[in-house]
Amino acid sequence: MSETRIKWDATKDRANHRKHGVSFDEAQSVFFDENAVRYFDPDHSEDEDRFLMLGMSWKLRVLVVCNCFRESDSVIRIISARKANKKECEDNWSA
């Protein structure tokens, strides 16, 4: 059984960082947050199943990371990442 790896496209990473101020290097840390929440994203899953991961990064920012998973080679591919908005945080972590 192979270990799951996290990958991304370098060009897309640079574009995402310019647009959202979040690097994919930071975004990958969300996958190690024990309290992160993962949602299926039916609106963007035409060609492949996509998911949204909401969790805390190593920079202590709550991020939303769009990703897909390829079982054939055990790879999580990051598609985009941005800071979560107030409503997303409240919907997931309000008491």
mmCIF file of C-alpha atoms in Angstrom:
data_model
loop_
_atom_site.group_PDB
_atom_site.id
_atom_site.type_symbol
_atom_site.label_atom_id
_atom_site.label_comp_id
_atom_site.label_asym_id
_atom_site.label_seq_id
_atom_site.Cartn_x
_atom_site.Cartn_y
_atom_site.Cartn_z
ATOM 1 C CA MET A 1 0.000 0.000 0.000
ATOM 2 C CA SER A 2 1.499 3.330 -1.045
ATOM 3 C CA GLU A 3 1.502 6.488 1.018
ATOM 4 C CA THR A 4 -0.775 9.331 -0.079
ATOM 5 C CA ARG A 5 1.098 12.273 -1.547
ATOM 6 C CA ILE A 6 -0.012 15.872 -2.070
ATOM 7 C CA LYS A 7 0.846 17.490 -5.412
ATOM 8 C CA TRP A 8 0.082 20.643 -7.346
ATOM 9 C CA ASP A 9 0.932 22.495 -10.524
ATOM 10 C CA ALA A 10 3.649 25.119 -9.947
ATOM 11 C CA THR A 11 2.142 27.602 -12.420
ATOM 12 C CA LYS A 12 -1.278 27.305 -10.787
ATOM 13 C CA ASP A 13 0.368 27.736 -7.366
ATOM 14 C CA ARG A 14 1.914 31.061 -8.399
ATOM 15 C CA ALA A 15 -1.372 32.287 -9.892
ATOM 16 C CA ASN A 16 -3.296 31.233 -6.778
ATOM 17 C CA HIS A 17 -0.787 33.023 -4.522
ATOM 18 C CA ARG A 18 -1.144 36.232 -6.545
ATOM 19 C CA LYS A 19 -4.956 36.049 -6.539
ATOM 20 C CA HIS A 20 -5.673 34.783 -3.007
ATOM 21 C CA GLY A 21 -2.448 35.327 -1.033
ATOM 22 C CA VAL A 22 -2.226 31.603 -0.220
ATOM 23 C CA SER A 23 0.533 29.298 -1.450
ATOM 24 C CA PHE A 24 -0.155 25.626 -2.063
ATOM 25 C CA ASP A 25 2.710 24.829 0.304
ATOM 26 C CA GLU A 26 0.694 26.457 3.093
ATOM 27 C CA ALA A 27 -2.540 24.903 1.780
ATOM 28 C CA GLN A 28 -1.184 21.361 2.067
ATOM 29 C CA SER A 29 -0.829 21.824 5.830
ATOM 30 C CA VAL A 30 -4.652 21.873 6.117
ATOM 31 C CA PHE A 31 -4.634 18.120 5.376
ATOM 32 C CA PHE A 32 -2.800 17.569 8.676
ATOM 33 C CA ASP A 33 -5.319 19.541 10.776
ATOM 34 C CA GLU A 34 -7.154 16.998 12.951
ATOM 35 C CA ASN A 35 -10.210 19.277 13.081
ATOM 36 C CA ALA A 36 -10.414 19.940 9.343
ATOM 37 C CA VAL A 37 -13.736 19.310 7.622
ATOM 38 C CA ARG A 38 -14.010 17.788 4.141
ATOM 39 C CA TYR A 39 -16.981 18.325 1.818
ATOM 40 C CA PHE A 40 -17.862 16.878 -1.571
ATOM 41 C CA ASP A 41 -18.162 19.708 -4.134
ATOM 42 C CA PRO A 42 -20.913 18.630 -6.564
ATOM 43 C CA ASP A 43 -20.930 21.986 -8.388
ATOM 44 C CA HIS A 44 -17.366 21.440 -9.648
ATOM 45 C CA SER A 45 -17.283 17.662 -10.065
ATOM 46 C CA GLU A 46 -18.164 17.177 -13.730
ATOM 47 C CA ASP A 47 -14.922 15.551 -14.932
ATOM 48 C CA GLU A 48 -13.642 14.330 -11.563
ATOM 49 C CA ASP A 49 -14.828 14.254 -7.954
ATOM 50 C CA ARG A 50 -13.715 17.427 -6.218
ATOM 51 C CA PHE A 51 -13.681 18.190 -2.534
ATOM 52 C CA LEU A 52 -13.379 21.258 -0.309
ATOM 53 C CA MET A 53 -11.231 20.978 2.794
ATOM 54 C CA LEU A 54 -11.750 23.606 5.492
ATOM 55 C CA GLY A 55 -9.060 23.714 8.138
ATOM 56 C CA MET A 56 -6.255 25.528 9.926
ATOM 57 C CA SER A 57 -2.920 26.026 8.164
ATOM 58 C CA TRP A 58 0.516 26.132 9.769
ATOM 59 C CA LYS A 59 0.256 29.950 9.496
ATOM 60 C CA LEU A 60 -2.821 29.741 11.773
ATOM 61 C CA ARG A 61 -5.185 30.830 9.018
ATOM 62 C CA VAL A 62 -8.427 29.005 8.241
ATOM 63 C CA LEU A 63 -8.282 27.987 4.583
ATOM 64 C CA VAL A 64 -10.609 26.440 2.029
ATOM 65 C CA VAL A 65 -8.653 24.065 -0.208
ATOM 66 C CA CYS A 66 -10.247 22.683 -3.368
ATOM 67 C CA ASN A 67 -8.759 19.289 -4.224
ATOM 68 C CA CYS A 68 -9.273 15.960 -5.924
ATOM 69 C CA PHE A 69 -7.991 12.480 -5.119
ATOM 70 C CA ARG A 70 -6.616 9.962 -7.578
ATOM 71 C CA GLU A 71 -6.733 6.476 -6.086
ATOM 72 C CA SER A 72 -4.664 4.984 -8.894
ATOM 73 C CA ASP A 73 -1.516 6.696 -7.653
ATOM 74 C CA SER A 74 -2.639 7.783 -4.142
ATOM 75 C CA VAL A 75 -2.316 11.488 -4.913
ATOM 76 C CA ILE A 76 -4.262 14.434 -3.534
ATOM 77 C CA ARG A 77 -4.046 17.226 -6.107
ATOM 78 C CA ILE A 78 -4.567 20.791 -4.879
ATOM 79 C CA ILE A 79 -6.607 22.834 -7.343
ATOM 80 C CA SER A 80 -7.031 26.122 -5.448
ATOM 81 C CA ALA A 81 -6.817 27.590 -1.957
ATOM 82 C CA ARG A 82 -8.074 30.732 -0.263
ATOM 83 C CA LYS A 83 -8.755 32.149 3.172
ATOM 84 C CA ALA A 84 -12.133 31.052 4.535
ATOM 85 C CA ASN A 85 -14.699 33.780 4.953
ATOM 86 C CA LYS A 86 -16.439 34.561 8.240
ATOM 87 C CA LYS A 87 -19.598 32.597 7.344
ATOM 88 C CA GLU A 88 -17.610 29.465 6.446
ATOM 89 C CA CYS A 89 -15.815 29.635 9.791
ATOM 90 C CA GLU A 90 -19.024 30.221 11.758
ATOM 91 C CA ASP A 91 -20.910 27.445 9.939
ATOM 92 C CA ASN A 92 -18.234 24.925 10.882
ATOM 93 C CA TRP A 93 -16.941 26.000 14.274
ATOM 94 C CA SER A 94 -19.619 28.009 16.058
ATOM 95 C CA ALA A 95 -20.650 26.672 19.458
#
